[in-house]
Coordinates of C-alpha atoms and ligand atoms in Angstrom, one line a residue:
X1 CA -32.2 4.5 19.8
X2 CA -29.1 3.2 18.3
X3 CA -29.1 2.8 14.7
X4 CA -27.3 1.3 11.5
X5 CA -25.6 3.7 8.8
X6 CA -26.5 2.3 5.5
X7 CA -24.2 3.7 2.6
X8 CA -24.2 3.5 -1.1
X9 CA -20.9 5.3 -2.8
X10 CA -21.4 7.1 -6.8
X11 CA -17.3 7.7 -7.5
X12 CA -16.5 9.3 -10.8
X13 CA -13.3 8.5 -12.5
X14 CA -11.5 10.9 -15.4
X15 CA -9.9 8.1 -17.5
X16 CA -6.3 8.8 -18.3
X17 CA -7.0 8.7 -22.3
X18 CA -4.9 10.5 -24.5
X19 CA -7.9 12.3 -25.9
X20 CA -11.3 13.5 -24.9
X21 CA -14.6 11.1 -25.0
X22 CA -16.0 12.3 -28.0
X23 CA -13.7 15.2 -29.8
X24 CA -9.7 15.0 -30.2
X25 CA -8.6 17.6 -28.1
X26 CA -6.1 16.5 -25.3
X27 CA -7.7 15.2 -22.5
X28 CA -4.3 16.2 -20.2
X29 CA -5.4 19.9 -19.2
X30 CA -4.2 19.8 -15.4
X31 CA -1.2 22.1 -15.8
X32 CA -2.6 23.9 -19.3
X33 CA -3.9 27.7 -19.1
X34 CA -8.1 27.8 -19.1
X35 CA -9.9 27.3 -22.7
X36 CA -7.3 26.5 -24.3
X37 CA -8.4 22.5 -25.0
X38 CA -11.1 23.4 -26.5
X39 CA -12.9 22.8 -30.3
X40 CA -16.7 23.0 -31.8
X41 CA -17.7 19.4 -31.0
X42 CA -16.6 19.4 -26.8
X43 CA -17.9 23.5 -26.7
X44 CA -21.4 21.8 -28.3
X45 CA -21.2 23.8 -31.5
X46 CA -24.5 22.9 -33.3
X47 CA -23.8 20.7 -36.5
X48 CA -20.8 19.0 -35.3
X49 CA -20.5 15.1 -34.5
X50 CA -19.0 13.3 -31.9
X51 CA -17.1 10.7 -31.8
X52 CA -16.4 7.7 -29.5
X53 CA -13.2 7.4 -27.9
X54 CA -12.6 3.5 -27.8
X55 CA -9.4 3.7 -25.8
X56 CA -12.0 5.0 -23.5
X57 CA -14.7 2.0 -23.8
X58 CA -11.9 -0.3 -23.1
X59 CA -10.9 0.8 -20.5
X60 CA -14.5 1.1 -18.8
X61 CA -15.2 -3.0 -19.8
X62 CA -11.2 -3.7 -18.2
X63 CA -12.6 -1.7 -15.0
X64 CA -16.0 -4.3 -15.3
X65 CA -14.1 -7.3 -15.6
X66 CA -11.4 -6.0 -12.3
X67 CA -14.6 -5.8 -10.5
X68 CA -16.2 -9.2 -11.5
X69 CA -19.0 -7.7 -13.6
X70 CA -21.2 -8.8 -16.4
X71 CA -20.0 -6.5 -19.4
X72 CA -23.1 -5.9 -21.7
X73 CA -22.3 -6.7 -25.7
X74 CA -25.1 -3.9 -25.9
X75 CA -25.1 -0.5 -24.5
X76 CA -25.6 2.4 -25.8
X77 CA -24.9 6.3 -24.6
X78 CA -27.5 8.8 -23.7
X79 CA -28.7 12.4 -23.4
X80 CA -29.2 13.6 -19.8
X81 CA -30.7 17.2 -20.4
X82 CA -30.3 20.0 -17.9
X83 CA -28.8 23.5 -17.9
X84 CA -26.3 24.8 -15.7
X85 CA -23.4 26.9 -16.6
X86 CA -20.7 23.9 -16.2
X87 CA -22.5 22.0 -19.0
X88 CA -22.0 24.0 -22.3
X89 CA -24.2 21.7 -24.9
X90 CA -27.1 21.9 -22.1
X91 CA -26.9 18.1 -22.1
X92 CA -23.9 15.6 -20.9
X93 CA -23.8 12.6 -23.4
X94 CA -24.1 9.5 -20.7
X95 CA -25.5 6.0 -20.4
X96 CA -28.6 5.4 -18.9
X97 CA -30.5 2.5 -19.0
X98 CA -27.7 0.6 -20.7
X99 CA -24.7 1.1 -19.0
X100 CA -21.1 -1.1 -20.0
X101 CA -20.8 -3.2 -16.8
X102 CA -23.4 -4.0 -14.6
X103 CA -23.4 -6.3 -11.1
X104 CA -20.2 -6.9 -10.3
X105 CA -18.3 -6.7 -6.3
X106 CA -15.4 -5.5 -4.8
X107 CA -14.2 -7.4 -1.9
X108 CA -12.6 -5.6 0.9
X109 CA -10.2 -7.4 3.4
X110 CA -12.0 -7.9 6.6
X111 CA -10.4 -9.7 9.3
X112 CA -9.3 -13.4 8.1
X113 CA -12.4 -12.7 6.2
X114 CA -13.3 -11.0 2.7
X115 CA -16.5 -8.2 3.0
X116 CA -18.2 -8.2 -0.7
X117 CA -19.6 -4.9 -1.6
X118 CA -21.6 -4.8 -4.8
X119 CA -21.3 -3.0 -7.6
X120 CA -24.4 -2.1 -9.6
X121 CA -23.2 -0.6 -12.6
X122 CA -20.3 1.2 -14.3
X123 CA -21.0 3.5 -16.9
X124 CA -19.5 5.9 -19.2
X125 CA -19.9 9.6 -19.3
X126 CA -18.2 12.8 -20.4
X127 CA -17.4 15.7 -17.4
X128 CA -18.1 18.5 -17.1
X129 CA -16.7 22.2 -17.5
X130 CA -15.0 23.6 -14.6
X131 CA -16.6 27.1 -12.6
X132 CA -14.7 29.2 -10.8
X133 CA -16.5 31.8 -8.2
X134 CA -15.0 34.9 -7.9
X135 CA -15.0 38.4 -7.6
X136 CA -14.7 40.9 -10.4
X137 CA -12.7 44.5 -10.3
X138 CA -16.0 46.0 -8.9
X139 CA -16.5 43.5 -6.3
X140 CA -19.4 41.8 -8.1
X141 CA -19.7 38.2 -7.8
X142 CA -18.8 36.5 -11.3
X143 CA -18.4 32.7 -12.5
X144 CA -15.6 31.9 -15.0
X145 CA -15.8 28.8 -16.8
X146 CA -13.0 26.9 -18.0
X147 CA -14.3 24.1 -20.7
X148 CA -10.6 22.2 -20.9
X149 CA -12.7 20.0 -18.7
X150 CA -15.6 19.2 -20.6
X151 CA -16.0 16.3 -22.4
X152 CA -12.9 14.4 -20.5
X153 CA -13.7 10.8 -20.4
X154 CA -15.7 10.3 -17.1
X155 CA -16.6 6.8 -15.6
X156 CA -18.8 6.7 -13.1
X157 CA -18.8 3.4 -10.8
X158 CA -22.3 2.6 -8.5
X159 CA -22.4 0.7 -5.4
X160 CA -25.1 -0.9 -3.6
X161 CA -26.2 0.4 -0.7
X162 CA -24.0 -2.2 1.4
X163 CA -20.9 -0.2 3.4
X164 CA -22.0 -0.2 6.6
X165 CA -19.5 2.4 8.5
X166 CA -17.3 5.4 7.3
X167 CA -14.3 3.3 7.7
X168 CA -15.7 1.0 5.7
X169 CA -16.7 3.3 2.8
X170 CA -13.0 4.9 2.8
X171 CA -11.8 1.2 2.6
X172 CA -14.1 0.7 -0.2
X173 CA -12.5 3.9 -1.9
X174 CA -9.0 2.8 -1.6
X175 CA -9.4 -0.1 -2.7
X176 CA -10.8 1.2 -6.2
X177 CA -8.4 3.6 -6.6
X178 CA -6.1 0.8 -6.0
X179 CA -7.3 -1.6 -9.0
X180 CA -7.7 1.3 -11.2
X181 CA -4.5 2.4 -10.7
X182 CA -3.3 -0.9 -10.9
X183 CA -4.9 -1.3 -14.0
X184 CA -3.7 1.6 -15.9
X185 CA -7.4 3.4 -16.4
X186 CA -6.7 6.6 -14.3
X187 CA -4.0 8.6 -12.5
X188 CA -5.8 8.4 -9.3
X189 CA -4.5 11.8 -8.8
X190 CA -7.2 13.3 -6.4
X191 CA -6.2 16.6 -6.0
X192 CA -6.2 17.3 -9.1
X193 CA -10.0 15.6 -9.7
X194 CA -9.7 12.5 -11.4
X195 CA -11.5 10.9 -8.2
X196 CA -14.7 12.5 -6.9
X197 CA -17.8 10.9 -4.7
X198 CA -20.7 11.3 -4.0
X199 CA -22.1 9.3 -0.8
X200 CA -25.7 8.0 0.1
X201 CA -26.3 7.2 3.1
X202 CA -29.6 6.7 5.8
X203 CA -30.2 5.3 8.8
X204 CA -32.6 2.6 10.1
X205 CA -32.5 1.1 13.2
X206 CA -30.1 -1.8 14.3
X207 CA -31.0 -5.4 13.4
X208 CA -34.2 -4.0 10.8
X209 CA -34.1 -4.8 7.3
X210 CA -35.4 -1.9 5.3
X211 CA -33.7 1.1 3.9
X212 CA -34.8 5.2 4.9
X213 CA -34.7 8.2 2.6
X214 CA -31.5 8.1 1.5
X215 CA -29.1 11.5 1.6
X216 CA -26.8 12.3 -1.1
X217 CA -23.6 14.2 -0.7
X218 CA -22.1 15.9 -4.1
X219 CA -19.0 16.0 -5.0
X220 CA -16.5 14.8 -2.2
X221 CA -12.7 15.1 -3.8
X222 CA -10.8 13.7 -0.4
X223 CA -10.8 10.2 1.2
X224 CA -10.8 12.2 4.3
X225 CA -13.8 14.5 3.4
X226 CA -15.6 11.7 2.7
X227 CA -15.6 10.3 6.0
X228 CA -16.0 13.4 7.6
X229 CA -19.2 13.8 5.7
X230 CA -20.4 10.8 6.3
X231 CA -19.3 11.1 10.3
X232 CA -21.8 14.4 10.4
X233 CA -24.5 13.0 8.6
X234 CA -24.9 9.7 10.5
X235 CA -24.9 12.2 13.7
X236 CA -27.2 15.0 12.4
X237 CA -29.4 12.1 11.2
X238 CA -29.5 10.2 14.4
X239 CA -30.6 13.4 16.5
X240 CA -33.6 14.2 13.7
X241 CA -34.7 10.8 14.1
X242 CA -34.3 10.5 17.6
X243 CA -36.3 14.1 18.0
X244 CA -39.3 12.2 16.3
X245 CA -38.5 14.1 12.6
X246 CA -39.1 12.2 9.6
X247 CA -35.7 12.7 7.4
X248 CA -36.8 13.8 3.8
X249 CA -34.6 12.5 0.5
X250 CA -32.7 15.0 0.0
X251 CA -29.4 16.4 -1.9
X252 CA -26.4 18.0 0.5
X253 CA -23.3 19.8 0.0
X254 CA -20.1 19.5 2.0
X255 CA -18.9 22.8 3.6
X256 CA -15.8 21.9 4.3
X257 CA -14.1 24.7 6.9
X258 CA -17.0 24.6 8.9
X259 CA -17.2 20.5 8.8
X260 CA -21.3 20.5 7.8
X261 CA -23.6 19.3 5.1
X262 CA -26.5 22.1 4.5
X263 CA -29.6 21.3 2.0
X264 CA -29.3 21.8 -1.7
X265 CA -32.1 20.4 -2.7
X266 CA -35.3 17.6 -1.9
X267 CA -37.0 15.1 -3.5
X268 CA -40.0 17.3 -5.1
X269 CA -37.2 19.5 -7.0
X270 CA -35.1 16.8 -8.4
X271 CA -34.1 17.6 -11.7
X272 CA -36.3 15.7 -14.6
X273 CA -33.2 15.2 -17.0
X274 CA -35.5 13.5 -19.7
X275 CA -32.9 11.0 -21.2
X276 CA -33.4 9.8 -24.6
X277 CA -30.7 7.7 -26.6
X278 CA -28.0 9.7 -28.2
X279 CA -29.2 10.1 -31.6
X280 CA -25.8 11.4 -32.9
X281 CA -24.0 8.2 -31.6
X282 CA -24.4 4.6 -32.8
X283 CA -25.4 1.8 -29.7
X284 CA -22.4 -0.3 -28.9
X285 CA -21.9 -3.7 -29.6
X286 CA -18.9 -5.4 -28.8
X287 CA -17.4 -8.5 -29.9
X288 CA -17.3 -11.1 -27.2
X289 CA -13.5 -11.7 -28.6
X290 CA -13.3 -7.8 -27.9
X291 CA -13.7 -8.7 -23.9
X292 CA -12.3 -12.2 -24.5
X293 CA -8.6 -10.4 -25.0
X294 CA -9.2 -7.5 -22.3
X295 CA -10.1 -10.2 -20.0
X296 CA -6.5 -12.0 -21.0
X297 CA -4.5 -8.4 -20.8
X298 CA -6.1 -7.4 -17.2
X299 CA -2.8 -6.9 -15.1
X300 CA -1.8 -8.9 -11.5
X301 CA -4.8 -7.5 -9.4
X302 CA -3.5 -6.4 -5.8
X303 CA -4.9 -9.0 -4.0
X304 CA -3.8 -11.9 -6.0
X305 CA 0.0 -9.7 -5.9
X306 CA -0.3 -9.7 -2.2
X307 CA -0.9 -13.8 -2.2
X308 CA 1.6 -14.3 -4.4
X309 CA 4.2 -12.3 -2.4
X310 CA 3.5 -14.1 0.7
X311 CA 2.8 -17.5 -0.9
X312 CA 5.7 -17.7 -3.6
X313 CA 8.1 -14.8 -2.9
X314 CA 8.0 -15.9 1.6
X315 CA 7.6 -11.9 2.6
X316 CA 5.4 -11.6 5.9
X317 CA 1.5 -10.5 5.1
X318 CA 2.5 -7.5 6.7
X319 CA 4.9 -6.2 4.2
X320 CA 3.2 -8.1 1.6
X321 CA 0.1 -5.3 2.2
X322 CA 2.5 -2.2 2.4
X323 CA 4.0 -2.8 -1.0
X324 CA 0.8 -3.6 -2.9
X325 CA -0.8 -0.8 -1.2
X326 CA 0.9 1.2 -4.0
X327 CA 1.4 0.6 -7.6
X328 CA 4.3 2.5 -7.8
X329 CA 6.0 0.2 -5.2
X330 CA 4.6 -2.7 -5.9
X331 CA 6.2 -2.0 -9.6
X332 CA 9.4 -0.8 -7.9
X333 CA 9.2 -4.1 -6.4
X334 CA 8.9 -6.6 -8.9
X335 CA 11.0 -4.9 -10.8
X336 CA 14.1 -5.6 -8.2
X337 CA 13.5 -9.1 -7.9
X338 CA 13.4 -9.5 -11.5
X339 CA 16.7 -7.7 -11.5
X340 CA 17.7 -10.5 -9.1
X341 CA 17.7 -9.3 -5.5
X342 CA 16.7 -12.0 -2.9
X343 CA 12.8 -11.1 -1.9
X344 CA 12.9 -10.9 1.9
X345 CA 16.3 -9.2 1.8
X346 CA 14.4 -6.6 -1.1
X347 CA 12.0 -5.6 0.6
X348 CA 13.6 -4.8 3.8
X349 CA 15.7 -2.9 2.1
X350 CA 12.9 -1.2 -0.1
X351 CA 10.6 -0.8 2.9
X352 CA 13.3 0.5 5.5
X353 CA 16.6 1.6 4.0
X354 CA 15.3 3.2 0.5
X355 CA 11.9 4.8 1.5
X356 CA 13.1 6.3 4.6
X357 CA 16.2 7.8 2.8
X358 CA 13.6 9.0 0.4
X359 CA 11.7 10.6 3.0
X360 CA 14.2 12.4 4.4
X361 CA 14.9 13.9 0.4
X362 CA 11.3 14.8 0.1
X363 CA 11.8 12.1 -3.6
X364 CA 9.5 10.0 -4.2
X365 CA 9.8 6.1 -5.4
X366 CA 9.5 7.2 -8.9
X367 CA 12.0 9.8 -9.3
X368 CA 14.8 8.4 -7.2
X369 CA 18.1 8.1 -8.9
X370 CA 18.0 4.6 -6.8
X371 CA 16.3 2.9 -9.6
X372 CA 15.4 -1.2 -9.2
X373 CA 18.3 -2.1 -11.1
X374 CA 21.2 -0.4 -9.2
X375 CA 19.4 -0.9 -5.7
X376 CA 19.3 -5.2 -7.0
X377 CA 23.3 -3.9 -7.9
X378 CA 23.7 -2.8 -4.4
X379 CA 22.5 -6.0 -2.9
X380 CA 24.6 -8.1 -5.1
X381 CA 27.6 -6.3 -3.7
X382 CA 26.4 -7.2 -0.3
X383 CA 25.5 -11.0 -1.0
X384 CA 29.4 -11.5 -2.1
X385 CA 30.3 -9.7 1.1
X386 CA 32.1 -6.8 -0.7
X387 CA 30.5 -4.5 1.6
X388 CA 29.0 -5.1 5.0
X389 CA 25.3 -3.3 5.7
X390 CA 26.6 -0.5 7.3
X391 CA 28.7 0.0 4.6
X392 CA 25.6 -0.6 2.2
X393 CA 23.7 2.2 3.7
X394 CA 26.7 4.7 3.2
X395 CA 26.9 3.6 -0.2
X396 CA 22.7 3.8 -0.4
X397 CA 22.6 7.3 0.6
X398 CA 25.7 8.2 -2.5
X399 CA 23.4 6.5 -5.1
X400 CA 20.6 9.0 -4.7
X401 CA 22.8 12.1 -6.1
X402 CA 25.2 9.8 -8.0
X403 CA 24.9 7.6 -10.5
X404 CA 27.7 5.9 -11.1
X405 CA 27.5 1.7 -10.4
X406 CA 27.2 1.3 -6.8
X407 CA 30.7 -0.9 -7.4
X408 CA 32.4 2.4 -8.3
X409 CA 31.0 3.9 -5.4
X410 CA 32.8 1.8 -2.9
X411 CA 35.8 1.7 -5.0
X412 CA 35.9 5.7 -4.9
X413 CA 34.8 6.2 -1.4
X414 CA 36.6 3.5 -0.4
X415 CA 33.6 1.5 1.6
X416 CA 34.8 -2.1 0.6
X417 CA 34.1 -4.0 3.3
X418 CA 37.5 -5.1 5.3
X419 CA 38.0 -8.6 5.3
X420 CA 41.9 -8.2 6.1
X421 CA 42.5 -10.5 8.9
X422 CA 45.4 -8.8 10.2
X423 CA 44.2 -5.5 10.5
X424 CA 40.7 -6.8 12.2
X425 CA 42.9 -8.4 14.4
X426 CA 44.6 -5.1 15.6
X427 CA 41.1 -3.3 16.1
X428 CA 40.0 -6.4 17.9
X429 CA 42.9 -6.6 20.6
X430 CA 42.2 -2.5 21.0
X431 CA 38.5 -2.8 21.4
X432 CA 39.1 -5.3 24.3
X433 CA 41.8 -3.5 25.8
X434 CA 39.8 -0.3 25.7
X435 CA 36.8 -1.9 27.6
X436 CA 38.0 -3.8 30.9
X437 CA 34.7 -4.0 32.6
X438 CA 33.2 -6.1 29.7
X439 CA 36.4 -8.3 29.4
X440 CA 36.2 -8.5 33.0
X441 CA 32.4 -9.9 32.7
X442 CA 32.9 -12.0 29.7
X443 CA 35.4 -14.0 31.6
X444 CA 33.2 -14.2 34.2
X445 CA 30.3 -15.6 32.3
X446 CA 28.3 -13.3 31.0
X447 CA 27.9 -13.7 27.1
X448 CA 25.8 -10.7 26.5
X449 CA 29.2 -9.0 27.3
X450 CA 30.7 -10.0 23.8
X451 CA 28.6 -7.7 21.8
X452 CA 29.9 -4.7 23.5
X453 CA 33.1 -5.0 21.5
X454 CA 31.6 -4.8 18.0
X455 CA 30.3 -1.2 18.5
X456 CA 34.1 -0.1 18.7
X457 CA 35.7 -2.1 16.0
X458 CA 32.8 -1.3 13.4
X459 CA 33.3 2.3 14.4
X460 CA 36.9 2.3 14.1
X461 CA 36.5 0.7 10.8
X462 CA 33.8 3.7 9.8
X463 CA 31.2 0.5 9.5
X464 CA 33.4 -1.7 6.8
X465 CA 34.4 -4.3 9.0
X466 CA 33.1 -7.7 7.8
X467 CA 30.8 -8.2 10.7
X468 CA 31.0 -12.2 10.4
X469 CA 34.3 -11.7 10.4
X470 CA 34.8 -9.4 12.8
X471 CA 32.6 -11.6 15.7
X472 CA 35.2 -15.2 15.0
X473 CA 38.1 -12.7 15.7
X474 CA 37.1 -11.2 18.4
X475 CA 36.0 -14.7 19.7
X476 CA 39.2 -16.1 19.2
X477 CA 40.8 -13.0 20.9
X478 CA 38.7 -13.3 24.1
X479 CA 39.2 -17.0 24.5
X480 CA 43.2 -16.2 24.5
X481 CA 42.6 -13.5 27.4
X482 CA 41.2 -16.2 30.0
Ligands
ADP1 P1 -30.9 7.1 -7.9 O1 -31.7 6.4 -8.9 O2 -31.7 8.0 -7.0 O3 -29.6 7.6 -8.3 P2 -29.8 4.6 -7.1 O4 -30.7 3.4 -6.7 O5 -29.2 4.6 -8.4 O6 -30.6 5.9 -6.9 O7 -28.7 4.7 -6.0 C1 -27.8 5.7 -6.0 C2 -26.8 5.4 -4.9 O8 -27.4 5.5 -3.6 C3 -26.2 4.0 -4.9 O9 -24.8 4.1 -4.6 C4 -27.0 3.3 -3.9 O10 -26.2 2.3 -3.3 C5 -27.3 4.3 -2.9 N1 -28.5 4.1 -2.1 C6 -29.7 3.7 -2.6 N2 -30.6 3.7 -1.6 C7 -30.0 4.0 -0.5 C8 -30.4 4.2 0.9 N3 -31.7 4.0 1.3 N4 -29.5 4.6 1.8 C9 -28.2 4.8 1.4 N5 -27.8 4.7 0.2 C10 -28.6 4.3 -0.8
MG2 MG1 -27.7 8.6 -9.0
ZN3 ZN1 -12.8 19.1 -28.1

């Protein structure tokens, strides 16, 4: 039978606050030795108070508003109860039945066409502490917990059960990290966990309404794994269904070197985490002015960067997409034309010149010497015609270990483009007498002939001939020789 994947995507977030949630220890612990951001209130000490982080709660209602949701003047934080090692208090402090944002969409590109997936809630939540398996001296399995972790500020964003393929759902998952990027609220950074998903998905079969038992997968921290998990699930669910098995709701795991999902738990052992309001926290209730001014302060989305690009800066959609595509670029970007390079003419040079330099230095667009400023310096020097582009390039590839004014460059390397007539003239007259099979079928006709002259004098001139130049010489010179 052929059937339809239905998937639903939970993807936490670790806000990129300064602090934790509820307690003022740093919430920056990626590079910092284990336990050591750590006090009573985010270890769960009894008798101590939390306290809410509202750099935190902003950030949550700017994510709502990128994402077209309603943002609720009430919500209020609960207690989800359960023990496991990673969750010190033997509670996380969450929200429940109230969460910040609820039904909002994000809106994938589709061909010509925009896909709408919707979003059922966002919520705020603190994570968790982090385990690490291991082994002791003896050989004895051990766990050692690390509670830097705990109590970062963790939002959690919901879908509806609307992506429809893998590719989609990695789509979907760009795209957020995308906006949220884009709008400041996380670093994105998935290796180091501030992106993690779980996926739903079931099958039903194709053209039928109605949804199955639906499969969740914990706790995916690669785009790639999660389409690789969803990949073996839509398979091993197919084969069950097509054997005549009825697919329970169930809880998997992703074992990633061996590429499976195995069972960690069904429906009848779902955890009962008996919620109950936070009764050390007060409810929030926000001013509408409060989301009145984040709605005014939410930055340039990527899709209304990319229209603006193509509509009012003239780049093609196809380069439009590759520099939206990342924040850092896009920034890069706007940043050049402000410093007043020519659009089209900055972002071939961005796109080509600069990140394929880059490349080959293993730099990245953020810690180049090259910055905005002295690439738009660059192009200046090339609009005036004081260096030609192959000349640019040369000088390009100085800037990134040097960081004098492009302008001293040339001076010092002496890459000013040569405009001098007379000298031109000489290369000219050589390059023609050096090639007498061209000559010979330029005079008889064949234009295509004339380019094979520039190769010669631009490499005589090490690239600094003025090209423009360069071709009415060389014009001139062949007309003379018929
Ligand atoms: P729960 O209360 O069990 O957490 P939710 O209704 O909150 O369930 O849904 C959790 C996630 O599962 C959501 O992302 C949702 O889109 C997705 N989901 C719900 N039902 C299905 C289904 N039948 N198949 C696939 N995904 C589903
Ligand atoms: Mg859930
Ligand atoms: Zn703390």
């Amino acid at each position: 039978m052929s059937y339809e994947a239905v998937i639903g995507l939970e993807t936490h977030v670790q806000l990129n606050t300064a602090s934790k949630m509820f307690c003022g220890c740093s919430a920056r612990y990626a590079d910092a030795p284990p336990n050591t951001h750590v006090c009573p209130v985010c270890l769960g000490a009894p008798g101590v108070l939390p306290v809410i982080n509202e750099r935190a709660v902003r950030s949550t209602i700017l994510t709502g508003i990128a994402f077209h949701c309603t943002i609720a003047e009430d919500s209020h934080f609960d207690r989800k109860n359960y023990p496991y090692p990673d969750l010190v208090k033997g509670y996380q402090i969450s929200q429940y039945d109230a969460p910040l944002c609820v039904d909002g969409y994000a809106e994938l590109p589709a061909d010509g066409d925009r896909r709408r997936v919707r979003i059922k809630r966002i919520h705020l939540e603190e994570d968790t502490a982090k385990l690490t398996h291991a082994r002791d001296e003896y050989g004895a399995g051990v766990s050692l917990v690390d509670v830097n972790r705990a109590g970062v500020p963790l939002m959690e964003i919901v879908s509806e059960p609307d992506l429809r393929t893998p590719e989609e759902a990695r789509q979907y998952l760009q795209l957020l990290r995308l906006v949220l990027t884009t709008i400041d609220v996380t670093t994105g950074n998935l290796e180091e966990g501030a992106f993690r998903v779980d996926v739903n998905v079931s099958l039903r079969p194709a053209g039928s309404a109605g949804y199955g038992a639906k499969v969740e997968v914990k706790n995916l921290n690669s785009f790639r794994a999660v389409q690789r998990a969803l990949e073996f699930e839509i398979a091993r669910q197919a084969a069950a269904l097509d054997a005549g098995e009825t697919l329970p709701q169930e809880t998997r795991g992703w074992v990633d070197d061996r590429g499976v999902t195995v069972s960690q738990r069904t429906k009848e052992f779902a955890h009962d985490y008996r919620y109950f309001p936070e009764p050390d926290l007060p409810p929030l209730h926000l001013q509408p002015a409060t989301i009145d001014e984040l709605r005014a302060a939410l930055p340039e989305l990527p899709d209304v960067r990319q229209r603006r690009l193509i509509e009012q800066q003239g780049l093609t959609p196809y380069d439009a997409a590759v520099i939206v595509s990342d924040v850092a670029l896009a920034t890069y970007f706007d940043a050049l034309i402000a410093a007043g390079a020519d659009a089209k003419r900055g972002a071939n040079w961005l796109l080509n010149d600069l990140l394929g330099l880059l490349k080959g230095r293993d730099e990245s667009i953020e810690t180049t010497r090259i910055t905005p400023a002295r690439l738009a310096a660059l192009l200046a020097l090339l609009d005036t015609g004081t260096v030609s582009v192959a000349g640019a390039r040369q000088v390009l590839a100085r800037m990134a270990d040097d960081d004098r004014p492009p302008t001293n460059i040339v001076v010092a390397e002496g890459l000013a483009q040569v405009s001098d007539t007379a000298e031109l003239e000489r290369q000219v007259e050589a390059a023609i007498d050096a090639n007498p099979k061209p000559l010979a079928d330029y005079l008889g006709g064949k234009e295509a002939a004339f380019n094979s002259f520039i190769g010669p004098v631009m490499k005589a001139t090490r690239g600094k001939a003025n090209p423009a130049l360069v071709r009415e010489l060389l014009r001139a010179a062949l007309e003379r020789r018929r």
